C-alpha cells in the first residue's frame, strides 16, 4: 500500500469508527517489530527502557502505520541519552532503518538525510561531494534527529548547536499525517529542539557549506588563571575550542583548538598562555587509548574527521560512564567555572573528565542556548549513578545564580517549575505540544516531570 492509499484508508477507517479494530490488532502484525532478547538499554547501559515493544520501520509509510495503530510511543535514535527522555509507557520506534542520505541540493546548499542517519553515516560522502556541515558534536555516532531533538552541540563562539543547521523537517504527527515544517513555519522554533514531544521526524534538510579542512592542536596544562584572565581570547583561538579539566590543581589538562585551514593557518607555537603544545595525540581522559580520537598534532584533515573528538568505528569517550552538562550565559563563564572549581573536592572523586565549550545563541524555544550565547560545563562521570545524582543538586545550586539550563539528554535534577523560569517559551512549548499531541501519545515520565508539571 502506498502512502496515499494508506492515508486514505486511515481516514476512512477513522470516519467509519474502525479505530478500535486497529488498536486491537496484535502488535506482531505491525511492520518492523524487533524481537530483542534481554533488556533494552541506552548506549551507556545505565538506563533500561520500560517500553515493551520496539519497532524498526524502514519507510515513512511504515512509520505512519505504526503511528496510527499504536498507543503511546516514542522515537528512539542511537540511544546516547543518559536519562529516560527516549522512553515510553508503550512502544519505541527505532529510526535505525531510516538512515540514508537522500539528496544534495547544490543550488539551495542543503543536504537532506533521513532522521535515523548518524552524522558519521553520511559526512564522508558529503565531503566527497564537496560540502560540509557547520559543526559536529564530540562524536559522529548519534542520529541527526536525536541530536537536534535535545539541542546537541559542538563548540565555537560563532557556532550554534547542531539544530541550527536544520532548514526543514518532515514530521509524522500522532494521527499519521506527514507534515513539512520549514524555517518560515511558526511552529519551527518549537519543533526542531522538540524533545520528542511533537511526533516522529522522518527526514531533515540541513544547511551545508563548501567543504573545509581543520587542523587540531592540543596544549597541555593551561593554568586556570589564564582561563580566568583570557577566557574569551582562548575560546576564540579556533573555530572550535574545548577545555578539559578535572578541576584539581588550578589546571586545565588539555586545550583542544580546532582551526579551519581556510581561515586560520598561522602556527601557534609551542606555548599558549602558559600551556605547552602536546607532543603526541591525546585522549581527553588520561590513560585511555588514543586510537579512538580524531587526529591531532596540527595535521589537517576534513571537517568530519576533526570536529568530533572521537572517530566512528571506535567507542567514544569512556563507554562506562555517565554525563551531565550545564549551560550558563557566556558572560558568566568565568564565575561559573570558579564556582565549580570551588567544589573540586566533591566533584573530582566522581569525575572522569570535564569539558568546557561555547555555543552561539539560537532561537529554538527549548534550546539550552535559547537567546543567549552560552558556555557549557560538561561532566563525564564515573558510572556511580547514586552518588552522581546526590551531587547534582549542589552543582545546580552553585550555577543557579546564572540561571543554569541543563543538557536535555544528560543527567540533571532541576524540576519543571525551575526550568520554566529559565525557558521563557516553555509554556508556549507545552501548549503547542498539547495541540500537536492532544492524547499524549508522546508523553513519558521525562516530559511529565521535567517539562509539563
Ligand atoms: C559518548 C557521548 C558523547 C556525547 N557528546 C555530546 C556532545 O559533544 N554534545 C552534546 O550536546 N551532546 C553530546 N552527547 C549527548 C547526545 O548527543 C544526545 O544525548 C543526543 O540526543 C543523542 O542522540 P540519539 O540519536 O542517541 O538520541 P536518543 O537518545 O535515541 O533520543 C533522544 C531524544 O530524541 C528523540 N528523537 C530521536 N529521534 C527522533 C525522531 N526521529 N523524531 C522525533 N524525536 C526523536 C527521542 O524520542 C528522545 O526524546 C553525547 C553522548 C554520549 C553518549
Coordinates of C-alpha atoms and ligand atoms in Angstrom, one line a residue:
X1 CA 0.0 0.0 0.0
X2 CA 1.5 3.3 -0.9
X3 CA 1.3 6.3 1.4
X4 CA -1.7 7.9 -0.4
X5 CA -3.6 4.7 -0.2
X6 CA -2.6 4.2 3.4
X7 CA -3.7 7.7 4.5
X8 CA -6.9 7.3 2.5
X9 CA -7.6 4.0 4.2
X10 CA -6.7 5.5 7.6
X11 CA -9.1 8.5 7.3
X12 CA -11.9 6.2 6.0
X13 CA -11.3 3.8 8.9
X14 CA -11.4 6.7 11.4
X15 CA -14.5 8.1 9.9
X16 CA -16.1 4.6 10.0
X17 CA -15.2 4.0 13.6
X18 CA -12.7 1.2 12.9
X19 CA -10.0 2.6 15.1
X20 CA -10.8 0.0 17.8
X21 CA -10.2 -2.7 15.2
X22 CA -6.8 -1.2 14.5
X23 CA -5.8 -0.8 18.2
X24 CA -7.0 -4.3 19.0
X25 CA -4.6 -5.7 16.4
X26 CA -1.8 -7.9 17.7
X27 CA 1.4 -5.9 17.7
X28 CA 3.1 -8.8 16.0
X29 CA 1.4 -7.9 12.7
X30 CA 2.7 -4.4 12.6
X31 CA 5.8 -3.6 10.5
X32 CA 9.3 -3.8 11.9
X33 CA 8.6 -5.5 15.2
X34 CA 12.1 -6.3 16.7
X35 CA 12.5 -9.4 18.8
X36 CA 15.0 -8.4 21.4
X37 CA 16.5 -10.9 23.8
X38 CA 17.0 -9.3 27.2
X39 CA 16.5 -5.8 28.5
X40 CA 16.8 -2.8 26.1
X41 CA 19.3 -0.3 27.4
X42 CA 20.7 3.0 26.4
X43 CA 24.2 3.3 25.0
X44 CA 25.9 3.8 28.4
X45 CA 23.9 0.9 29.9
X46 CA 22.8 3.0 32.9
X47 CA 19.1 3.1 31.8
X48 CA 16.8 0.2 30.9
X49 CA 13.9 1.3 28.8
X50 CA 10.4 0.4 30.0
X51 CA 8.8 0.5 26.6
X52 CA 7.6 -3.0 25.9
X53 CA 7.9 -3.2 22.1
X54 CA 10.5 -2.0 19.8
X55 CA 9.6 -1.4 16.1
X56 CA 12.1 -0.7 13.3
X57 CA 10.3 0.8 10.3
X58 CA 12.1 1.2 7.1
X59 CA 9.8 3.5 5.3
X60 CA 7.9 6.7 6.1
X61 CA 4.7 4.8 5.4
X62 CA 5.6 2.2 8.0
X63 CA 6.2 5.0 10.5
X64 CA 2.7 6.3 9.7
X65 CA 1.1 2.9 10.0
X66 CA 2.8 2.4 13.4
X67 CA 1.7 5.9 14.5
X68 CA -1.9 5.2 13.7
X69 CA -2.1 1.7 15.2
X70 CA 0.0 2.0 18.4
X71 CA -0.9 4.0 21.5
X72 CA 1.9 5.6 23.5
X73 CA 5.2 5.6 21.6
X74 CA 8.5 7.4 21.3
X75 CA 11.2 7.7 18.6
X76 CA 14.4 6.1 19.5
X77 CA 17.6 7.2 17.9
X78 CA 21.1 5.9 18.7
X79 CA 20.3 5.7 22.4
X80 CA 23.0 8.1 23.5
X81 CA 21.0 10.0 26.1
X82 CA 21.7 9.2 29.7
X83 CA 18.2 9.6 31.1
X84 CA 14.6 8.5 30.3
X85 CA 13.9 11.1 27.6
X86 CA 13.5 8.4 24.9
X87 CA 11.4 6.0 26.9
X88 CA 7.7 5.4 26.6
X89 CA 5.0 3.6 28.6
X90 CA 4.1 2.0 25.3
X91 CA 6.4 1.3 22.4
X92 CA 9.6 2.7 20.9
X93 CA 10.1 3.3 17.2
X94 CA 13.8 2.9 16.3
X95 CA 14.8 5.1 13.4
X96 CA 17.9 3.0 12.6
X97 CA 16.1 1.7 9.4
X98 CA 15.8 5.3 8.2
X99 CA 19.4 6.1 7.8
X100 CA 20.2 7.3 4.3
X101 CA 21.5 10.5 2.7
X102 CA 18.5 11.3 0.4
X103 CA 19.7 14.3 -1.7
X104 CA 22.1 17.2 -2.0
X105 CA 20.7 20.5 -3.4
X106 CA 23.7 22.4 -4.7
X107 CA 21.7 25.5 -5.5
X108 CA 20.0 25.7 -2.1
X109 CA 23.2 24.5 -0.4
X110 CA 21.3 21.9 1.6
X111 CA 21.5 18.2 2.2
X112 CA 18.5 16.0 3.1
X113 CA 19.0 13.0 5.3
X114 CA 16.7 10.5 6.9
X115 CA 16.1 11.1 10.6
X116 CA 18.0 8.0 11.8
X117 CA 21.1 8.7 9.8
X118 CA 24.0 9.2 12.2
X119 CA 26.3 12.1 11.3
X120 CA 29.1 9.5 10.6
X121 CA 26.9 7.7 8.1
X122 CA 26.9 10.5 5.6
X123 CA 29.6 13.0 6.5
X124 CA 32.3 11.4 4.4
X125 CA 30.1 11.2 1.4
X126 CA 29.1 14.8 1.8
X127 CA 32.7 15.8 2.0
X128 CA 33.4 13.7 -1.1
X129 CA 30.8 15.8 -2.9
X130 CA 32.5 19.0 -1.8
X131 CA 30.4 20.0 1.1
X132 CA 30.4 20.3 4.9
X133 CA 28.1 20.9 7.9
X134 CA 28.9 23.8 10.1
X135 CA 29.7 21.7 13.2
X136 CA 29.6 18.3 14.8
X137 CA 29.3 17.0 18.4
X138 CA 32.2 15.2 20.1
X139 CA 31.1 12.0 18.4
X140 CA 29.6 11.2 15.0
X141 CA 27.8 8.2 16.3
X142 CA 24.5 10.0 17.1
X143 CA 21.4 10.4 14.9
X144 CA 20.6 13.7 13.3
X145 CA 17.1 13.7 14.6
X146 CA 18.1 12.6 18.1
X147 CA 20.8 15.2 18.3
X148 CA 18.6 18.0 17.2
X149 CA 15.7 17.0 19.4
X150 CA 17.9 17.6 22.5
X151 CA 19.9 20.6 21.4
X152 CA 23.1 18.7 21.0
X153 CA 26.1 20.9 20.2
X154 CA 29.8 21.1 19.5
X155 CA 31.9 24.1 20.3
X156 CA 32.8 27.5 18.8
X157 CA 31.9 31.1 19.8
X158 CA 30.2 31.6 16.4
X159 CA 28.7 28.1 16.1
X160 CA 25.1 27.4 17.0
X161 CA 24.1 23.9 18.1
X162 CA 23.6 21.2 15.5
X163 CA 19.9 22.0 15.2
X164 CA 20.7 25.5 13.9
X165 CA 21.6 23.8 10.6
X166 CA 18.1 22.5 10.1
X167 CA 16.3 24.2 7.2
X168 CA 13.2 22.0 7.3
X169 CA 12.0 18.7 8.6
X170 CA 9.3 16.1 7.9
X171 CA 7.2 15.0 10.9
X172 CA 4.7 12.3 11.3
X173 CA 2.0 13.5 13.7
X174 CA 0.0 11.4 16.1
X175 CA -2.8 10.9 13.6
X176 CA -0.3 9.6 11.0
X177 CA -0.3 12.8 8.9
X178 CA 3.1 13.7 7.4
X179 CA 3.8 17.5 7.5
X180 CA 6.8 19.5 6.4
X181 CA 7.9 22.4 8.6
X182 CA 10.5 24.9 7.3
X183 CA 12.1 28.0 8.8
X184 CA 9.1 30.2 7.9
X185 CA 6.6 27.9 9.8
X186 CA 5.6 29.5 13.1
X187 CA 6.0 26.1 14.9
X188 CA 9.5 25.5 13.6
X189 CA 11.4 27.1 16.6
X190 CA 9.5 24.8 18.9
X191 CA 9.6 21.5 16.9
X192 CA 13.3 21.4 15.9
X193 CA 14.6 21.1 19.5
X194 CA 11.4 19.2 20.2
X195 CA 12.4 16.7 22.9
X196 CA 10.4 14.1 21.0
X197 CA 7.1 15.8 22.0
X198 CA 5.6 16.5 18.6
X199 CA 5.9 13.4 16.6
X200 CA 8.4 11.3 14.7
X201 CA 10.7 13.2 12.5
X202 CA 11.4 11.2 9.3
X203 CA 13.8 13.4 7.5
X204 CA 15.7 16.7 7.9
X205 CA 17.2 19.2 5.4
X206 CA 20.4 20.7 6.7
X207 CA 22.3 23.8 5.6
X208 CA 25.7 23.0 4.1
X209 CA 28.7 24.9 3.1
X210 CA 31.7 24.2 0.8
X211 CA 33.8 21.6 2.5
X212 CA 36.8 22.6 4.6
X213 CA 39.8 21.1 6.4
X214 CA 40.5 21.5 10.1
X215 CA 43.7 21.2 12.0
X216 CA 43.7 20.2 15.6
X217 CA 46.3 21.4 18.1
X218 CA 46.4 20.3 21.7
X219 CA 48.0 22.2 24.5
X220 CA 48.6 20.7 28.0
X221 CA 48.4 22.2 31.4
X222 CA 46.8 25.5 30.9
X223 CA 46.8 27.4 34.2
X224 CA 43.3 28.2 35.4
X225 CA 44.4 31.7 36.0
X226 CA 44.9 32.0 32.2
X227 CA 41.3 30.9 31.7
X228 CA 40.1 33.5 34.2
X229 CA 42.1 36.3 32.6
X230 CA 41.7 35.4 29.0
X231 CA 38.6 33.2 28.6
X232 CA 37.2 34.9 25.5
X233 CA 40.5 35.0 23.8
X234 CA 41.3 31.4 24.5
X235 CA 37.8 30.2 23.4
X236 CA 38.2 32.2 20.2
X237 CA 41.6 30.8 19.4
X238 CA 40.0 28.5 16.8
X239 CA 36.8 27.6 15.0
X240 CA 36.0 25.2 17.9
X241 CA 37.8 25.1 21.2
X242 CA 37.4 22.7 24.2
X243 CA 39.0 22.9 27.6
X244 CA 39.3 19.6 29.5
X245 CA 39.9 19.7 33.3
X246 CA 39.5 17.5 36.4
X247 CA 39.2 20.8 38.4
X248 CA 42.3 20.0 40.5
X249 CA 45.5 22.0 41.0
X250 CA 44.2 25.1 39.2
X251 CA 44.9 23.3 35.9
X252 CA 43.2 22.7 32.6
X253 CA 44.8 19.4 31.5
X254 CA 44.1 19.8 27.7
X255 CA 43.1 22.6 25.4
X256 CA 41.8 21.4 22.0
X257 CA 42.0 24.0 19.4
X258 CA 40.3 23.1 16.1
X259 CA 41.2 25.6 13.3
X260 CA 39.9 25.8 9.8
X261 CA 42.8 25.8 7.4
X262 CA 40.9 28.1 5.0
X263 CA 40.7 30.7 7.8
X264 CA 43.3 30.2 10.5
X265 CA 46.7 28.8 9.3
X266 CA 49.3 30.5 11.4
X267 CA 51.4 28.3 13.6
X268 CA 50.6 28.9 17.2
X269 CA 53.9 27.9 18.6
X270 CA 54.9 25.6 21.5
X271 CA 53.4 27.7 24.3
X272 CA 50.0 29.1 24.7
X273 CA 49.1 31.2 27.8
X274 CA 51.3 29.1 29.9
X275 CA 50.3 25.7 28.4
X276 CA 52.6 23.6 26.2
X277 CA 51.9 22.1 22.9
X278 CA 51.3 18.3 23.1
X279 CA 53.9 16.1 21.5
X280 CA 51.5 13.2 20.7
X281 CA 47.8 12.6 20.2
X282 CA 45.9 12.9 23.4
X283 CA 42.6 11.4 24.7
X284 CA 40.6 13.7 26.9
X285 CA 40.6 11.1 29.6
X286 CA 44.1 10.4 30.8
X287 CA 45.2 6.9 30.2
X288 CA 42.7 5.9 27.6
X289 CA 43.8 4.7 24.1
X290 CA 44.2 7.4 21.5
X291 CA 43.1 5.0 18.8
X292 CA 39.6 6.4 19.3
X293 CA 40.4 10.1 18.9
X294 CA 40.4 12.2 15.8
X295 CA 43.9 13.0 14.5
X296 CA 45.8 15.9 16.1
X297 CA 49.3 17.4 16.1
X298 CA 48.2 20.1 13.6
X299 CA 47.7 17.6 10.8
X300 CA 44.9 19.0 8.5
X301 CA 42.0 16.7 7.7
X302 CA 38.4 17.0 6.5
X303 CA 35.9 18.7 8.9
X304 CA 34.1 15.4 9.7
X305 CA 37.3 13.8 10.8
X306 CA 38.5 16.7 13.1
X307 CA 35.4 18.5 14.5
X308 CA 34.4 15.4 16.6
X309 CA 36.8 14.4 19.2
X310 CA 36.1 10.7 18.6
X311 CA 36.2 8.6 15.4
X312 CA 33.4 6.5 14.0
X313 CA 34.1 2.8 14.5
X314 CA 35.6 3.2 18.0
X315 CA 34.0 3.6 21.4
X316 CA 33.8 7.3 22.0
X317 CA 34.7 8.8 25.4
X318 CA 35.0 6.0 28.1
X319 CA 31.9 3.9 27.4
X320 CA 31.2 3.0 31.1
X321 CA 30.3 6.5 32.2
X322 CA 27.5 9.0 32.9
X323 CA 27.3 12.6 31.7
X324 CA 25.8 15.9 32.8
X325 CA 26.1 19.3 31.2
X326 CA 25.1 22.8 32.3
X327 CA 24.7 25.9 30.1
X328 CA 25.2 29.4 31.5
X329 CA 25.4 32.7 29.7
X330 CA 28.9 33.2 28.2
X331 CA 29.3 36.5 30.1
X332 CA 29.2 34.4 33.3
X333 CA 31.6 31.8 32.2
X334 CA 34.5 32.7 34.5
X335 CA 32.3 33.0 37.6
X336 CA 30.6 29.7 36.7
X337 CA 34.0 27.9 36.2
X338 CA 35.2 29.2 39.6
X339 CA 32.0 28.1 41.3
X340 CA 32.7 24.6 40.1
X341 CA 36.4 24.8 40.9
X342 CA 35.4 25.6 44.5
X343 CA 33.6 22.3 44.6
X344 CA 36.5 20.3 43.3
X345 CA 36.7 18.2 46.4
X346 CA 33.2 16.8 45.9
X347 CA 33.3 16.7 42.1
X348 CA 36.6 15.2 41.3
X349 CA 36.2 11.8 43.1
X350 CA 33.2 11.0 40.8
X351 CA 34.7 12.5 37.7
X352 CA 36.4 11.0 34.6
X353 CA 36.8 14.5 33.0
X354 CA 35.0 17.8 32.5
X355 CA 34.8 19.8 29.2
X356 CA 34.1 23.5 28.7
X357 CA 32.7 24.6 25.4
X358 CA 31.0 27.6 23.9
X359 CA 27.7 27.7 21.9
X360 CA 26.3 30.6 20.0
X361 CA 22.7 31.8 20.8
X362 CA 19.8 30.5 18.8
X363 CA 16.0 30.9 18.7
X364 CA 14.8 27.4 19.4
X365 CA 12.4 27.6 22.3
X366 CA 13.8 24.7 24.3
X367 CA 17.4 25.0 23.2
X368 CA 19.7 25.4 26.2
X369 CA 21.3 28.2 24.2
X370 CA 17.9 29.9 23.6
X371 CA 18.7 33.6 23.0
X372 CA 21.9 33.6 25.0
X373 CA 25.5 33.0 23.9
X374 CA 26.4 30.2 26.2
X375 CA 29.3 28.3 27.8
X376 CA 28.6 24.6 28.6
X377 CA 30.2 23.0 31.6
X378 CA 30.2 19.2 30.9
X379 CA 30.9 16.4 33.3
X380 CA 31.8 12.8 32.3
X381 CA 31.2 10.9 35.4
X382 CA 32.2 7.5 36.7
X383 CA 29.3 5.2 36.4
X384 CA 28.2 5.7 40.1
X385 CA 24.7 6.9 39.4
X386 CA 23.5 7.2 43.0
X387 CA 26.5 9.3 44.1
X388 CA 26.3 11.5 41.0
X389 CA 22.6 12.1 41.4
X390 CA 23.2 13.0 45.0
X391 CA 25.9 15.6 44.0
X392 CA 24.0 17.2 41.1
X393 CA 21.7 19.4 43.2
X394 CA 24.8 21.1 44.7
X395 CA 26.2 21.8 41.3
X396 CA 22.9 23.0 40.0
X397 CA 22.6 25.2 43.1
X398 CA 26.1 26.6 42.6
X399 CA 25.2 27.5 39.0
X400 CA 21.7 28.8 39.8
X401 CA 22.8 32.4 40.0
X402 CA 23.5 32.1 36.3
X403 CA 20.0 30.7 35.5
X404 CA 21.7 27.4 34.5
X405 CA 20.0 25.2 31.9
X406 CA 20.8 21.5 31.7
X407 CA 21.5 19.4 28.6
X408 CA 18.2 17.6 28.0
X409 CA 19.9 14.3 27.2
X410 CA 22.1 14.1 30.2
X411 CA 21.6 13.6 34.0
X412 CA 20.2 16.6 35.9
X413 CA 17.7 17.0 38.8
X414 CA 16.3 20.5 38.1
X415 CA 12.5 20.3 38.1
X416 CA 10.0 21.7 35.6
X417 CA 8.9 24.6 37.8
X418 CA 12.5 25.9 38.0
X419 CA 13.2 25.2 34.3
X420 CA 10.1 27.2 33.4
X421 CA 11.7 30.3 34.9
X422 CA 14.7 29.7 32.7
X423 CA 12.9 29.0 29.4
X424 CA 10.7 32.0 28.6
X425 CA 8.9 30.0 25.9
X426 CA 8.3 26.8 27.9
X427 CA 4.6 27.5 28.5
X428 CA 4.2 28.0 24.7
X429 CA 6.1 24.8 24.1
X430 CA 3.9 22.8 26.3
X431 CA 0.7 24.4 24.8
X432 CA 1.9 23.6 21.3
X433 CA 2.9 20.1 22.2
X434 CA -0.6 19.5 23.6
X435 CA -2.0 20.9 20.3
X436 CA 0.1 18.5 18.2
X437 CA -0.5 15.6 20.6
X438 CA -3.8 16.1 22.4
X439 CA -4.0 12.4 23.5
X440 CA -0.4 12.5 25.0
X441 CA 0.9 9.7 22.7
X442 CA 4.5 11.1 23.1
X443 CA 4.2 11.9 26.8
X444 CA 6.5 10.0 29.1
X445 CA 7.8 10.3 32.7
X446 CA 10.6 12.6 31.5
X447 CA 8.2 15.1 29.9
X448 CA 5.8 14.9 32.7
X449 CA 8.5 15.6 35.3
X450 CA 10.8 18.0 33.5
X451 CA 8.6 20.0 31.2
X452 CA 4.9 19.8 31.8
X453 CA 4.3 19.9 35.6
Ligands
LIG1 C1 29.8 9.5 24.4 C2 28.8 10.6 24.2 C3 29.3 11.8 23.8 C4 28.3 12.9 23.7 N1 28.8 14.1 23.2 C5 27.9 15.1 23.1 C6 28.4 16.4 22.6 O1 29.5 16.6 22.2 N2 27.5 17.4 22.6 C7 26.2 17.3 23.1 O2 25.5 18.2 23.1 N3 25.7 16.1 23.5 C8 26.6 15.0 23.5 N4 26.1 13.8 23.9 C9 24.7 13.6 24.1 C10 23.9 13.2 22.8 O3 24.3 14.0 21.8 C11 22.5 13.4 23.0 O4 22.0 12.7 24.0 C12 21.7 13.1 21.7 O5 20.3 13.3 21.9 C13 21.8 11.6 21.3 O6 21.1 11.4 20.1 P1 20.4 9.9 19.9 O7 20.2 9.7 18.5 O8 21.2 8.9 20.6 O9 19.0 10.2 20.6 P2 18.2 9.2 21.6 O10 18.9 9.1 22.9 O11 17.9 7.9 21.0 O12 16.9 10.1 21.7 C14 16.9 11.4 22.3 C15 15.6 12.1 22.1 O13 15.4 12.4 20.8 C16 14.1 11.9 20.4 N5 14.2 11.5 19.0 C17 15.1 10.7 18.4 N6 14.9 10.5 17.1 C18 13.7 11.2 16.9 C19 12.9 11.4 15.7 N7 13.2 10.8 14.6 N8 11.8 12.1 15.8 C20 11.5 12.7 17.0 N9 12.2 12.6 18.1 C21 13.3 11.8 18.0 C22 13.9 10.8 21.3 O14 12.5 10.5 21.4 C23 14.4 11.3 22.6 O15 13.4 12.2 23.2 C24 27.0 12.7 24.0 C25 26.5 11.4 24.4 C26 27.4 10.4 24.5 C27 27.0 9.1 24.9

